[in-house]
Every structure is written in structure tokens, then in C-alpha cells.
């Protein structure tokens, strides 16, 4: 089954996310790709939905942020999109105060994670806002920095509003925070599609090389078990995991029980909850620079130990 590409558009309030989305959609239309949009607004009324043409499937998530209060709604809308449309790519425009890790987490329900391929987190930065960020609260400054740190592509937007010297200083700051991400300078959020979409790697042998070459920070790994596994050995696996794995979620079965368990892991804390419905035993991992081969081998070993 064809995987649907997912692009997360991140960035602080007023940075130019909607302008970026409009530019992207016009280029995707020229390429005749099948595109859909999920747009998240903090308020009860959609402000930017008229930026998306009527022929593009659009789902709106209002009155909350996908990274916290309405995660469940995003999962429902994603599932509906995948069921209703034959898509090539899906763009998620987040609120200005969304955290990239939390948004990625919200995108990846174990029920459909195998059907999605999260290609990039694209963060757009208002250069003037960045220059004056000391005027923001400590919490908002931290968010602004983390939106940059976790991006695969950073767009420095509105560069015409600052001097050449100020541009150079901001470029140095951004590169210091995100050494591996791609950094692009833009006006009116105009950028060629090829600059923000990682290249496809067709040869399976080149798959892992692609991850290293593209230097994508937040990566996902989806693993489906064919057998139940030993709980104590699984917990030993968790203890030995690299600390660059931030989240795990999904369904799992253990040899000591016939029940299915919903499993959640974040900030070093595992949570197991009995599931009344039998689910496919799939776990989704989210972290930085994930070693897919290492995870695959260790998880397969857990099954073979039985």
C-alpha cells in the first residue's frame, strides 16, 4: 500500500505559515499531486481556511491545539482523510504555539501509522520576531527555540525587514541551535517545493543512508509484533534504550496474559492499560536520529526469545 507523505508546518504566531501553505499548494497543484490539508486553530472560528481552495480536501481542528487538548480529534480526522481520499501528501498547519514533538506524536496513532510517512517538520521563523524575542515570556522564548531545534527545514521569513548584518547574526544563531537542518531565506514564505521535500530513496539498501544523508532530526519507527513477548525482557529493553527516544505508543501483548495492552511511554515513564478490544500489536517510536536497524533487531530478538 502506498504511504501518504506528511509535512508538519510549524512556526510561531504570525511567522507566515498560511502564506507558506498557499505557496506549497499552488506548486503541488502544478505537479498534479493529490493533496489534503489539516488546519489547527486555537480559536472557535477558522481564520485561515479560505487560504485553501475548495478542490483541496480540508479538515479543521478548532478551539484547541493538536499537541495537547485535541490530539484525539487529529487522530480521527487523519483516519477519515486516509479512508476518504487517495492522497499523495498531507500538510498539517499547526497553531503558532504548537511543539513539534507533541504534534508528531499526535500524528502517529498506531492504528494507521504504517500508512503514513512523515517526511519533514518545516518551521518558519519571522526574523524580526526572532531578533526581538527577548520581549517574549521565558516559556514562549523556549518554544520558539525548540520549534527551530526540532525542524528538518527552517525558513527565515521576512528577511527584507532586517539589515544584512542582522541577517548574518540570525543565521549564525539558528545554525548554532540546529546544525543539521536545512536553512533557507525567504520573503513572503516563497520557496521552491523541491527545497523543502526530502528526496525519495527507492533502493531499499539505501534506506538507512537516506536518513543519515537527509539529517532529519525527529524520526519515527513503526514495529509490528507477530507474537507475544516477555514483560520483564521488554522492560529491560526500555531501560537500555537511548535517551533520544522521546515517545513510544501502541498496542502490545505479553506472554503472561491473553489481554492486549495500550502502551504509552514518555519522559522515561511506561504506562500499560488493558484494552477491551484486540488490536494489531504495533508500536510507534518517536525520537532523534533513530537507529532503525538497532530497534528492529532488538524487538525481533524479544519475539525470538519465546
PDB file of C-alpha atoms in Angstrom:
ATOM      1  CA  UNK A   1       0.000   0.000   0.000  1.00  0.00           C
ATOM      2  CA  UNK A   2       1.221   3.485  -0.905  1.00  0.00           C
ATOM      3  CA  UNK A   3       2.252   5.586   2.079  1.00  0.00           C
ATOM      4  CA  UNK A   4       0.939   9.133   2.316  1.00  0.00           C
ATOM      5  CA  UNK A   5       3.625  11.767   2.808  1.00  0.00           C
ATOM      6  CA  UNK A   6       3.053  14.052   5.809  1.00  0.00           C
ATOM      7  CA  UNK A   7       4.553  17.529   6.221  1.00  0.00           C
ATOM      8  CA  UNK A   8       4.159  19.422   9.502  1.00  0.00           C
ATOM      9  CA  UNK A   9       4.210  23.214   9.154  1.00  0.00           C
ATOM     10  CA  UNK A  10       5.432  24.717  12.410  1.00  0.00           C
ATOM     11  CA  UNK A  11       6.306  28.235  13.499  1.00  0.00           C
ATOM     12  CA  UNK A  12       5.382  30.969  15.907  1.00  0.00           C
ATOM     13  CA  UNK A  13       2.268  33.149  15.651  1.00  0.00           C
ATOM     14  CA  UNK A  14       2.348  35.399  12.574  1.00  0.00           C
ATOM     15  CA  UNK A  15       5.523  33.906  11.084  1.00  0.00           C
ATOM     16  CA  UNK A  16       3.871  33.151   7.731  1.00  0.00           C
ATOM     17  CA  UNK A  17       2.631  29.536   7.936  1.00  0.00           C
ATOM     18  CA  UNK A  18      -0.547  30.202   5.963  1.00  0.00           C
ATOM     19  CA  UNK A  19       1.349  32.061   3.213  1.00  0.00           C
ATOM     20  CA  UNK A  20       3.764  29.117   3.072  1.00  0.00           C
ATOM     21  CA  UNK A  21       0.847  26.684   2.795  1.00  0.00           C
ATOM     22  CA  UNK A  22      -0.690  28.675  -0.059  1.00  0.00           C
ATOM     23  CA  UNK A  23       2.627  28.709  -1.937  1.00  0.00           C
ATOM     24  CA  UNK A  24       3.071  24.975  -1.403  1.00  0.00           C
ATOM     25  CA  UNK A  25      -0.456  24.110  -2.545  1.00  0.00           C
ATOM     26  CA  UNK A  26      -0.140  26.106  -5.773  1.00  0.00           C
ATOM     27  CA  UNK A  27       3.081  24.231  -6.612  1.00  0.00           C
ATOM     28  CA  UNK A  28       1.569  20.858  -5.705  1.00  0.00           C
ATOM     29  CA  UNK A  29      -1.373  21.633  -7.993  1.00  0.00           C
ATOM     30  CA  UNK A  30       1.038  22.264 -10.883  1.00  0.00           C
ATOM     31  CA  UNK A  31       2.567  18.835 -10.217  1.00  0.00           C
ATOM     32  CA  UNK A  32      -0.948  17.311 -10.240  1.00  0.00           C
ATOM     33  CA  UNK A  33      -0.449  15.595  -6.906  1.00  0.00           C
ATOM     34  CA  UNK A  34      -3.399  14.695  -4.662  1.00  0.00           C
ATOM     35  CA  UNK A  35      -3.079  16.860  -1.563  1.00  0.00           C
ATOM     36  CA  UNK A  36      -5.099  17.381   1.607  1.00  0.00           C
ATOM     37  CA  UNK A  37      -4.762  19.841   4.497  1.00  0.00           C
ATOM     38  CA  UNK A  38      -5.450  19.694   8.209  1.00  0.00           C
ATOM     39  CA  UNK A  39      -5.537  23.158   9.753  1.00  0.00           C
ATOM     40  CA  UNK A  40      -5.437  23.745  13.507  1.00  0.00           C
ATOM     41  CA  UNK A  41      -6.711  26.969  15.073  1.00  0.00           C
ATOM     42  CA  UNK A  42      -6.669  27.877  18.761  1.00  0.00           C
ATOM     43  CA  UNK A  43      -9.946  29.782  18.499  1.00  0.00           C
ATOM     44  CA  UNK A  44     -13.522  28.662  17.894  1.00  0.00           C
ATOM     45  CA  UNK A  45     -13.614  30.178  14.401  1.00  0.00           C
ATOM     46  CA  UNK A  46     -11.348  29.339  11.473  1.00  0.00           C
ATOM     47  CA  UNK A  47      -9.428  32.367  10.247  1.00  0.00           C
ATOM     48  CA  UNK A  48      -7.176  30.934   7.553  1.00  0.00           C
ATOM     49  CA  UNK A  49      -9.290  28.182   5.944  1.00  0.00           C
ATOM     50  CA  UNK A  50     -10.128  30.436   2.965  1.00  0.00           C
ATOM     51  CA  UNK A  51      -6.436  30.147   2.051  1.00  0.00           C
ATOM     52  CA  UNK A  52      -7.174  26.585   0.887  1.00  0.00           C
ATOM     53  CA  UNK A  53      -9.046  26.167  -2.412  1.00  0.00           C
ATOM     54  CA  UNK A  54     -12.371  24.302  -2.414  1.00  0.00           C
ATOM     55  CA  UNK A  55     -10.948  21.463  -4.501  1.00  0.00           C
ATOM     56  CA  UNK A  56      -8.385  20.599  -1.797  1.00  0.00           C
ATOM     57  CA  UNK A  57      -9.758  18.350   0.976  1.00  0.00           C
ATOM     58  CA  UNK A  58      -9.593  20.303   4.244  1.00  0.00           C
ATOM     59  CA  UNK A  59     -10.250  19.309   7.841  1.00  0.00           C
ATOM     60  CA  UNK A  60     -10.263  21.983  10.533  1.00  0.00           C
ATOM     61  CA  UNK A  61      -9.439  21.464  14.187  1.00  0.00           C
ATOM     62  CA  UNK A  62     -10.732  24.394  16.206  1.00  0.00           C
ATOM     63  CA  UNK A  63     -10.648  25.601  19.793  1.00  0.00           C
ATOM     64  CA  UNK A  64      -7.502  23.804  20.920  1.00  0.00           C
ATOM     65  CA  UNK A  65      -4.005  22.704  19.992  1.00  0.00           C
ATOM     66  CA  UNK A  66      -3.204  19.336  18.364  1.00  0.00           C
ATOM     67  CA  UNK A  67      -0.207  18.938  20.647  1.00  0.00           C
ATOM     68  CA  UNK A  68      -2.340  18.781  23.795  1.00  0.00           C
ATOM     69  CA  UNK A  69      -6.089  19.341  24.156  1.00  0.00           C
ATOM     70  CA  UNK A  70      -7.342  17.926  20.831  1.00  0.00           C
ATOM     71  CA  UNK A  71      -4.887  15.138  19.990  1.00  0.00           C
ATOM     72  CA  UNK A  72      -7.769  12.674  19.733  1.00  0.00           C
ATOM     73  CA  UNK A  73      -9.577  14.868  17.202  1.00  0.00           C
ATOM     74  CA  UNK A  74      -6.484  14.919  14.991  1.00  0.00           C
ATOM     75  CA  UNK A  75      -6.323  11.115  15.017  1.00  0.00           C
ATOM     76  CA  UNK A  76      -9.988  10.906  13.975  1.00  0.00           C
ATOM     77  CA  UNK A  77      -9.528  13.444  11.162  1.00  0.00           C
ATOM     78  CA  UNK A  78      -6.370  11.738   9.910  1.00  0.00           C
ATOM     79  CA  UNK A  79      -8.148   8.396   9.819  1.00  0.00           C
ATOM     80  CA  UNK A  80     -11.071   9.983   7.944  1.00  0.00           C
ATOM     81  CA  UNK A  81      -8.698  11.587   5.419  1.00  0.00           C
ATOM     82  CA  UNK A  82      -6.942   8.291   4.737  1.00  0.00           C
ATOM     83  CA  UNK A  83     -10.244   6.480   4.318  1.00  0.00           C
ATOM     84  CA  UNK A  84     -11.981   9.110   2.162  1.00  0.00           C
ATOM     85  CA  UNK A  85      -9.210  10.185  -0.222  1.00  0.00           C
ATOM     86  CA  UNK A  86      -6.442   8.650  -2.308  1.00  0.00           C
ATOM     87  CA  UNK A  87      -3.663  11.059  -1.303  1.00  0.00           C
ATOM     88  CA  UNK A  88      -0.039  11.664  -2.241  1.00  0.00           C
ATOM     89  CA  UNK A  89       0.630  14.098   0.600  1.00  0.00           C
ATOM     90  CA  UNK A  90      -0.967  15.695   3.621  1.00  0.00           C
ATOM     91  CA  UNK A  91       0.014  19.064   5.089  1.00  0.00           C
ATOM     92  CA  UNK A  92      -0.718  19.871   8.726  1.00  0.00           C
ATOM     93  CA  UNK A  93      -0.650  23.560   9.609  1.00  0.00           C
ATOM     94  CA  UNK A  94      -0.223  23.793  13.378  1.00  0.00           C
ATOM     95  CA  UNK A  95      -1.061  26.624  15.743  1.00  0.00           C
ATOM     96  CA  UNK A  96       1.673  29.148  16.469  1.00  0.00           C
ATOM     97  CA  UNK A  97       2.203  27.692  19.943  1.00  0.00           C
ATOM     98  CA  UNK A  98       2.447  24.008  18.997  1.00  0.00           C
ATOM     99  CA  UNK A  99       5.532  21.997  19.967  1.00  0.00           C
ATOM    100  CA  UNK A 100       6.952  19.878  17.096  1.00  0.00           C
ATOM    101  CA  UNK A 101       7.475  16.695  19.163  1.00  0.00           C
ATOM    102  CA  UNK A 102       3.936  16.806  20.520  1.00  0.00           C
ATOM    103  CA  UNK A 103       2.479  17.403  17.042  1.00  0.00           C
ATOM    104  CA  UNK A 104       4.434  14.493  15.580  1.00  0.00           C
ATOM    105  CA  UNK A 105       3.212  12.345  18.455  1.00  0.00           C
ATOM    106  CA  UNK A 106      -0.384  13.357  17.734  1.00  0.00           C
ATOM    107  CA  UNK A 107       0.020  12.381  14.057  1.00  0.00           C
ATOM    108  CA  UNK A 108       1.023   8.814  14.696  1.00  0.00           C
ATOM    109  CA  UNK A 109      -1.744   6.650  16.019  1.00  0.00           C
ATOM    110  CA  UNK A 110      -0.609   3.005  15.930  1.00  0.00           C
ATOM    111  CA  UNK A 111      -3.903   2.283  14.128  1.00  0.00           C
ATOM    112  CA  UNK A 112      -2.687   3.963  10.927  1.00  0.00           C
ATOM    113  CA  UNK A 113       0.999   4.866  11.418  1.00  0.00           C
ATOM    114  CA  UNK A 114       2.037   2.250   8.850  1.00  0.00           C
ATOM    115  CA  UNK A 115       0.077   4.200   6.204  1.00  0.00           C
ATOM    116  CA  UNK A 116       1.900   7.493   6.815  1.00  0.00           C
ATOM    117  CA  UNK A 117       5.420   8.654   6.028  1.00  0.00           C
ATOM    118  CA  UNK A 118       6.267  11.809   7.988  1.00  0.00           C
ATOM    119  CA  UNK A 119       8.743  13.451   5.621  1.00  0.00           C
ATOM    120  CA  UNK A 120       9.635  16.727   7.319  1.00  0.00           C
ATOM    121  CA  UNK A 121       8.919  19.264  10.024  1.00  0.00           C
ATOM    122  CA  UNK A 122       9.157  22.679   8.395  1.00  0.00           C
ATOM    123  CA  UNK A 123       9.497  25.591  10.832  1.00  0.00           C
ATOM    124  CA  UNK A 124       9.077  29.134   9.634  1.00  0.00           C
ATOM    125  CA  UNK A 125      10.687  31.957  11.620  1.00  0.00           C
ATOM    126  CA  UNK A 126       9.737  35.639  11.493  1.00  0.00           C
ATOM    127  CA  UNK A 127      13.215  37.207  11.507  1.00  0.00           C
ATOM    128  CA  UNK A 128      12.029  40.392  13.196  1.00  0.00           C
ATOM    129  CA  UNK A 129      10.220  38.425  15.904  1.00  0.00           C
ATOM    130  CA  UNK A 130      13.341  36.306  16.403  1.00  0.00           C
ATOM    131  CA  UNK A 131      15.513  39.398  16.752  1.00  0.00           C
ATOM    132  CA  UNK A 132      13.131  40.827  19.372  1.00  0.00           C
ATOM    133  CA  UNK A 133      12.356  37.528  21.144  1.00  0.00           C
ATOM    134  CA  UNK A 134      13.750  38.823  24.470  1.00  0.00           C
ATOM    135  CA  UNK A 135      10.450  40.730  24.781  1.00  0.00           C
ATOM    136  CA  UNK A 136       8.547  37.417  24.954  1.00  0.00           C
ATOM    137  CA  UNK A 137       7.952  35.429  28.142  1.00  0.00           C
ATOM    138  CA  UNK A 138      10.533  32.770  29.052  1.00  0.00           C
ATOM    139  CA  UNK A 139       8.087  29.991  28.089  1.00  0.00           C
ATOM    140  CA  UNK A 140       7.419  31.457  24.630  1.00  0.00           C
ATOM    141  CA  UNK A 141      11.132  32.045  24.034  1.00  0.00           C
ATOM    142  CA  UNK A 142      11.789  28.386  24.865  1.00  0.00           C
ATOM    143  CA  UNK A 143       9.023  27.289  22.478  1.00  0.00           C
ATOM    144  CA  UNK A 144      10.417  29.490  19.699  1.00  0.00           C
ATOM    145  CA  UNK A 145      13.853  27.924  20.150  1.00  0.00           C
ATOM    146  CA  UNK A 146      12.501  24.368  20.219  1.00  0.00           C
ATOM    147  CA  UNK A 147      10.469  24.950  17.055  1.00  0.00           C
ATOM    148  CA  UNK A 148      13.823  25.712  15.417  1.00  0.00           C
ATOM    149  CA  UNK A 149      15.821  22.927  17.097  1.00  0.00           C
ATOM    150  CA  UNK A 150      13.492  20.126  16.004  1.00  0.00           C
ATOM    151  CA  UNK A 151      12.922  21.274  12.418  1.00  0.00           C
ATOM    152  CA  UNK A 152      14.227  19.485   9.343  1.00  0.00           C
ATOM    153  CA  UNK A 153      13.870  22.699   7.349  1.00  0.00           C
ATOM    154  CA  UNK A 154      13.993  26.214   8.844  1.00  0.00           C
ATOM    155  CA  UNK A 155      12.689  29.094   6.755  1.00  0.00           C
ATOM    156  CA  UNK A 156      13.928  32.531   7.812  1.00  0.00           C
ATOM    157  CA  UNK A 157      10.996  34.578   6.588  1.00  0.00           C
ATOM    158  CA  UNK A 158      10.541  38.348   6.098  1.00  0.00           C
ATOM    159  CA  UNK A 159      14.288  38.822   5.603  1.00  0.00           C
ATOM    160  CA  UNK A 160      13.529  42.086   3.798  1.00  0.00           C
ATOM    161  CA  UNK A 161      12.525  43.585   7.173  1.00  0.00           C
ATOM    162  CA  UNK A 162      16.038  43.439   8.668  1.00  0.00           C
ATOM    163  CA  UNK A 163      19.549  44.552   7.632  1.00  0.00           C
ATOM    164  CA  UNK A 164      22.250  42.325   6.099  1.00  0.00           C
ATOM    165  CA  UNK A 165      24.214  42.371   9.374  1.00  0.00           C
ATOM    166  CA  UNK A 166      21.140  41.334  11.331  1.00  0.00           C
ATOM    167  CA  UNK A 167      20.509  38.536   8.809  1.00  0.00           C
ATOM    168  CA  UNK A 168      24.056  37.210   9.303  1.00  0.00           C
ATOM    169  CA  UNK A 169      23.674  37.275  13.088  1.00  0.00           C
ATOM    170  CA  UNK A 170      20.366  35.383  12.967  1.00  0.00           C
ATOM    171  CA  UNK A 171      21.748  32.791  10.546  1.00  0.00           C
ATOM    172  CA  UNK A 172      24.618  32.115  12.990  1.00  0.00           C
ATOM    173  CA  UNK A 173      22.180  31.763  15.893  1.00  0.00           C
ATOM    174  CA  UNK A 174      19.882  29.383  14.005  1.00  0.00           C
ATOM    175  CA  UNK A 175      22.778  27.243  12.760  1.00  0.00           C
ATOM    176  CA  UNK A 176      24.089  27.060  16.313  1.00  0.00           C
ATOM    177  CA  UNK A 177      20.744  25.700  17.504  1.00  0.00           C
ATOM    178  CA  UNK A 178      20.155  23.345  14.575  1.00  0.00           C
ATOM    179  CA  UNK A 179      23.382  22.167  12.958  1.00  0.00           C
ATOM    180  CA  UNK A 180      21.806  19.523  10.725  1.00  0.00           C
ATOM    181  CA  UNK A 181      18.627  21.195   9.480  1.00  0.00           C
ATOM    182  CA  UNK A 182      18.352  22.889   6.114  1.00  0.00           C
ATOM    183  CA  UNK A 183      18.247  26.699   6.435  1.00  0.00           C
ATOM    184  CA  UNK A 184      16.548  28.819   3.759  1.00  0.00           C
ATOM    185  CA  UNK A 185      15.984  32.591   3.481  1.00  0.00           C
ATOM    186  CA  UNK A 186      12.552  33.680   2.252  1.00  0.00           C
ATOM    187  CA  UNK A 187      10.321  36.666   1.584  1.00  0.00           C
ATOM    188  CA  UNK A 188       6.546  36.178   1.737  1.00  0.00           C
ATOM    189  CA  UNK A 189       7.261  32.498   2.541  1.00  0.00           C
ATOM    190  CA  UNK A 190       8.090  31.786  -1.106  1.00  0.00           C
ATOM    191  CA  UNK A 191      10.202  28.657  -1.507  1.00  0.00           C
ATOM    192  CA  UNK A 192      10.537  26.012  -4.263  1.00  0.00           C
ATOM    193  CA  UNK A 193       8.824  22.751  -3.305  1.00  0.00           C
ATOM    194  CA  UNK A 194      11.989  20.786  -4.108  1.00  0.00           C
ATOM    195  CA  UNK A 195      13.841  22.664  -1.350  1.00  0.00           C
ATOM    196  CA  UNK A 196      11.514  21.522   1.431  1.00  0.00           C
ATOM    197  CA  UNK A 197      10.725  17.974   0.354  1.00  0.00           C
ATOM    198  CA  UNK A 198      13.428  15.364   1.075  1.00  0.00           C
ATOM    199  CA  UNK A 199      14.410  13.288  -1.942  1.00  0.00           C
ATOM    200  CA  UNK A 200      12.889   9.857  -2.360  1.00  0.00           C
ATOM    201  CA  UNK A 201      15.282   6.938  -1.923  1.00  0.00           C
ATOM    202  CA  UNK A 202      13.987   3.998  -3.945  1.00  0.00           C
ATOM    203  CA  UNK A 203      16.681   1.397  -3.330  1.00  0.00           C
ATOM    204  CA  UNK A 204      15.906  -0.393  -0.052  1.00  0.00           C
ATOM    205  CA  UNK A 205      19.612  -0.842   0.628  1.00  0.00           C
ATOM    206  CA  UNK A 206      19.957   2.940   0.626  1.00  0.00           C
ATOM    207  CA  UNK A 207      17.100   3.424   3.086  1.00  0.00           C
ATOM    208  CA  UNK A 208      19.171   3.947   6.210  1.00  0.00           C
ATOM    209  CA  UNK A 209      21.691   6.041   4.274  1.00  0.00           C
ATOM    210  CA  UNK A 210      18.810   8.320   3.330  1.00  0.00           C
ATOM    211  CA  UNK A 211      18.058   9.064   6.972  1.00  0.00           C
ATOM    212  CA  UNK A 212      21.697   9.894   7.670  1.00  0.00           C
ATOM    213  CA  UNK A 213      22.090  11.920   4.491  1.00  0.00           C
ATOM    214  CA  UNK A 214      18.936  13.967   4.995  1.00  0.00           C
ATOM    215  CA  UNK A 215      19.810  14.632   8.646  1.00  0.00           C
ATOM    216  CA  UNK A 216      16.186  14.549   9.678  1.00  0.00           C
ATOM    217  CA  UNK A 217      16.004  15.082  13.434  1.00  0.00           C
ATOM    218  CA  UNK A 218      12.714  13.750  14.695  1.00  0.00           C
ATOM    219  CA  UNK A 219      12.203  10.344  13.146  1.00  0.00           C
ATOM    220  CA  UNK A 220       9.655   7.601  13.589  1.00  0.00           C
ATOM    221  CA  UNK A 221       9.919   3.839  13.573  1.00  0.00           C
ATOM    222  CA  UNK A 222       6.883   1.551  13.375  1.00  0.00           C
ATOM    223  CA  UNK A 223       7.208  -2.067  14.526  1.00  0.00           C
ATOM    224  CA  UNK A 224       4.522  -4.768  14.374  1.00  0.00           C
ATOM    225  CA  UNK A 225       4.946  -7.866  16.542  1.00  0.00           C
ATOM    226  CA  UNK A 226       3.857 -11.296  15.331  1.00  0.00           C
ATOM    227  CA  UNK A 227       3.985 -12.889  18.813  1.00  0.00           C
ATOM    228  CA  UNK A 228       3.517 -12.003  22.460  1.00  0.00           C
ATOM    229  CA  UNK A 229       6.695 -11.046  24.300  1.00  0.00           C
ATOM    230  CA  UNK A 230       8.034 -11.380  27.828  1.00  0.00           C
ATOM    231  CA  UNK A 231       7.196  -8.368  30.009  1.00  0.00           C
ATOM    232  CA  UNK A 232      10.436  -8.379  32.024  1.00  0.00           C
ATOM    233  CA  UNK A 233      12.563  -8.596  28.868  1.00  0.00           C
ATOM    234  CA  UNK A 234      10.574  -5.743  27.310  1.00  0.00           C
ATOM    235  CA  UNK A 235      11.150  -3.599  30.394  1.00  0.00           C
ATOM    236  CA  UNK A 236      14.874  -4.399  30.207  1.00  0.00           C
ATOM    237  CA  UNK A 237      14.786  -3.222  26.574  1.00  0.00           C
ATOM    238  CA  UNK A 238      13.185   0.055  27.762  1.00  0.00           C
ATOM    239  CA  UNK A 239      15.913   0.573  30.383  1.00  0.00           C
ATOM    240  CA  UNK A 240      18.643   0.123  27.761  1.00  0.00           C
ATOM    241  CA  UNK A 241      17.023   2.388  25.153  1.00  0.00           C
ATOM    242  CA  UNK A 242      18.894   5.533  24.057  1.00  0.00           C
ATOM    243  CA  UNK A 243      17.580   8.669  25.747  1.00  0.00           C
ATOM    244  CA  UNK A 244      16.972  10.230  22.316  1.00  0.00           C
ATOM    245  CA  UNK A 245      13.729   8.205  22.137  1.00  0.00           C
ATOM    246  CA  UNK A 246      11.058  10.569  23.450  1.00  0.00           C
ATOM    247  CA  UNK A 247       7.823   8.694  22.866  1.00  0.00           C
ATOM    248  CA  UNK A 248       6.512   5.184  22.303  1.00  0.00           C
ATOM    249  CA  UNK A 249       2.860   4.363  21.885  1.00  0.00           C
ATOM    250  CA  UNK A 250       0.831   1.479  20.571  1.00  0.00           C
ATOM    251  CA  UNK A 251      -0.554  -1.931  21.362  1.00  0.00           C
ATOM    252  CA  UNK A 252       1.353  -4.893  22.727  1.00  0.00           C
ATOM    253  CA  UNK A 253       0.739  -8.409  24.065  1.00  0.00           C
ATOM    254  CA  UNK A 254       2.646 -10.280  26.778  1.00  0.00           C
ATOM    255  CA  UNK A 255       3.178 -13.989  27.366  1.00  0.00           C
ATOM    256  CA  UNK A 256       1.775 -13.871  30.905  1.00  0.00           C
ATOM    257  CA  UNK A 257      -1.678 -12.722  29.724  1.00  0.00           C
ATOM    258  CA  UNK A 258      -4.170 -13.161  26.900  1.00  0.00           C
ATOM    259  CA  UNK A 259      -5.066  -9.456  27.104  1.00  0.00           C
ATOM    260  CA  UNK A 260      -3.969  -6.699  24.734  1.00  0.00           C
ATOM    261  CA  UNK A 261      -2.378  -3.619  26.305  1.00  0.00           C
ATOM    262  CA  UNK A 262      -2.326   0.002  25.227  1.00  0.00           C
ATOM    263  CA  UNK A 263       1.256   1.097  25.878  1.00  0.00           C
ATOM    264  CA  UNK A 264       2.430   4.696  26.340  1.00  0.00           C
ATOM    265  CA  UNK A 265       5.974   5.843  27.105  1.00  0.00           C
ATOM    266  CA  UNK A 266       7.169   9.396  27.624  1.00  0.00           C
ATOM    267  CA  UNK A 267       9.832  11.089  29.745  1.00  0.00           C
ATOM    268  CA  UNK A 268      11.113   7.688  30.898  1.00  0.00           C
ATOM    269  CA  UNK A 269       7.733   6.558  32.264  1.00  0.00           C
ATOM    270  CA  UNK A 270       5.996   3.440  30.814  1.00  0.00           C
ATOM    271  CA  UNK A 271       2.208   3.062  31.197  1.00  0.00           C
ATOM    272  CA  UNK A 272       0.250  -0.143  30.462  1.00  0.00           C
ATOM    273  CA  UNK A 273      -3.543  -0.191  30.157  1.00  0.00           C
ATOM    274  CA  UNK A 274      -5.665  -3.252  29.379  1.00  0.00           C
ATOM    275  CA  UNK A 275      -7.538  -2.908  26.095  1.00  0.00           C
ATOM    276  CA  UNK A 276     -11.049  -4.361  25.823  1.00  0.00           C
ATOM    277  CA  UNK A 277     -10.599  -4.817  22.048  1.00  0.00           C
ATOM    278  CA  UNK A 278      -7.960  -6.988  20.386  1.00  0.00           C
ATOM    279  CA  UNK A 279      -5.619  -4.724  18.408  1.00  0.00           C
ATOM    280  CA  UNK A 280      -2.805  -5.282  15.969  1.00  0.00           C
ATOM    281  CA  UNK A 281       0.388  -5.394  18.082  1.00  0.00           C
ATOM    282  CA  UNK A 282       2.055  -2.268  16.699  1.00  0.00           C
ATOM    283  CA  UNK A 283       4.371   0.197  18.459  1.00  0.00           C
ATOM    284  CA  UNK A 284       5.337   3.644  17.156  1.00  0.00           C
ATOM    285  CA  UNK A 285       8.682   5.123  18.283  1.00  0.00           C
ATOM    286  CA  UNK A 286       9.470   8.855  18.059  1.00  0.00           C
ATOM    287  CA  UNK A 287      12.957  10.246  18.664  1.00  0.00           C
ATOM    288  CA  UNK A 288      16.004  11.958  17.258  1.00  0.00           C
ATOM    289  CA  UNK A 289      18.282  10.175  14.776  1.00  0.00           C
ATOM    290  CA  UNK A 290      16.659   6.802  15.431  1.00  0.00           C
ATOM    291  CA  UNK A 291      18.729   3.763  14.515  1.00  0.00           C
ATOM    292  CA  UNK A 292      16.087   1.709  12.701  1.00  0.00           C
ATOM    293  CA  UNK A 293      18.285  -1.364  12.326  1.00  0.00           C
ATOM    294  CA  UNK A 294      19.143  -1.462  16.022  1.00  0.00           C
ATOM    295  CA  UNK A 295      15.496  -1.115  17.068  1.00  0.00           C
ATOM    296  CA  UNK A 296      14.322  -3.721  14.568  1.00  0.00           C
ATOM    297  CA  UNK A 297      16.939  -6.257  15.664  1.00  0.00           C
ATOM    298  CA  UNK A 298      16.261  -5.811  19.391  1.00  0.00           C
ATOM    299  CA  UNK A 299      12.499  -6.014  19.008  1.00  0.00           C
ATOM    300  CA  UNK A 300      12.691  -9.116  16.800  1.00  0.00           C
ATOM    301  CA  UNK A 301      15.002 -10.647  19.420  1.00  0.00           C
ATOM    302  CA  UNK A 302      12.288 -10.116  22.064  1.00  0.00           C
ATOM    303  CA  UNK A 303       9.947 -12.304  19.990  1.00  0.00           C
ATOM    304  CA  UNK A 304      12.573 -14.956  19.297  1.00  0.00           C
ATOM    305  CA  UNK A 305      13.338 -15.343  22.985  1.00  0.00           C
ATOM    306  CA  UNK A 306       9.983 -17.039  23.374  1.00  0.00           C
TER     307      UNK A 306
END
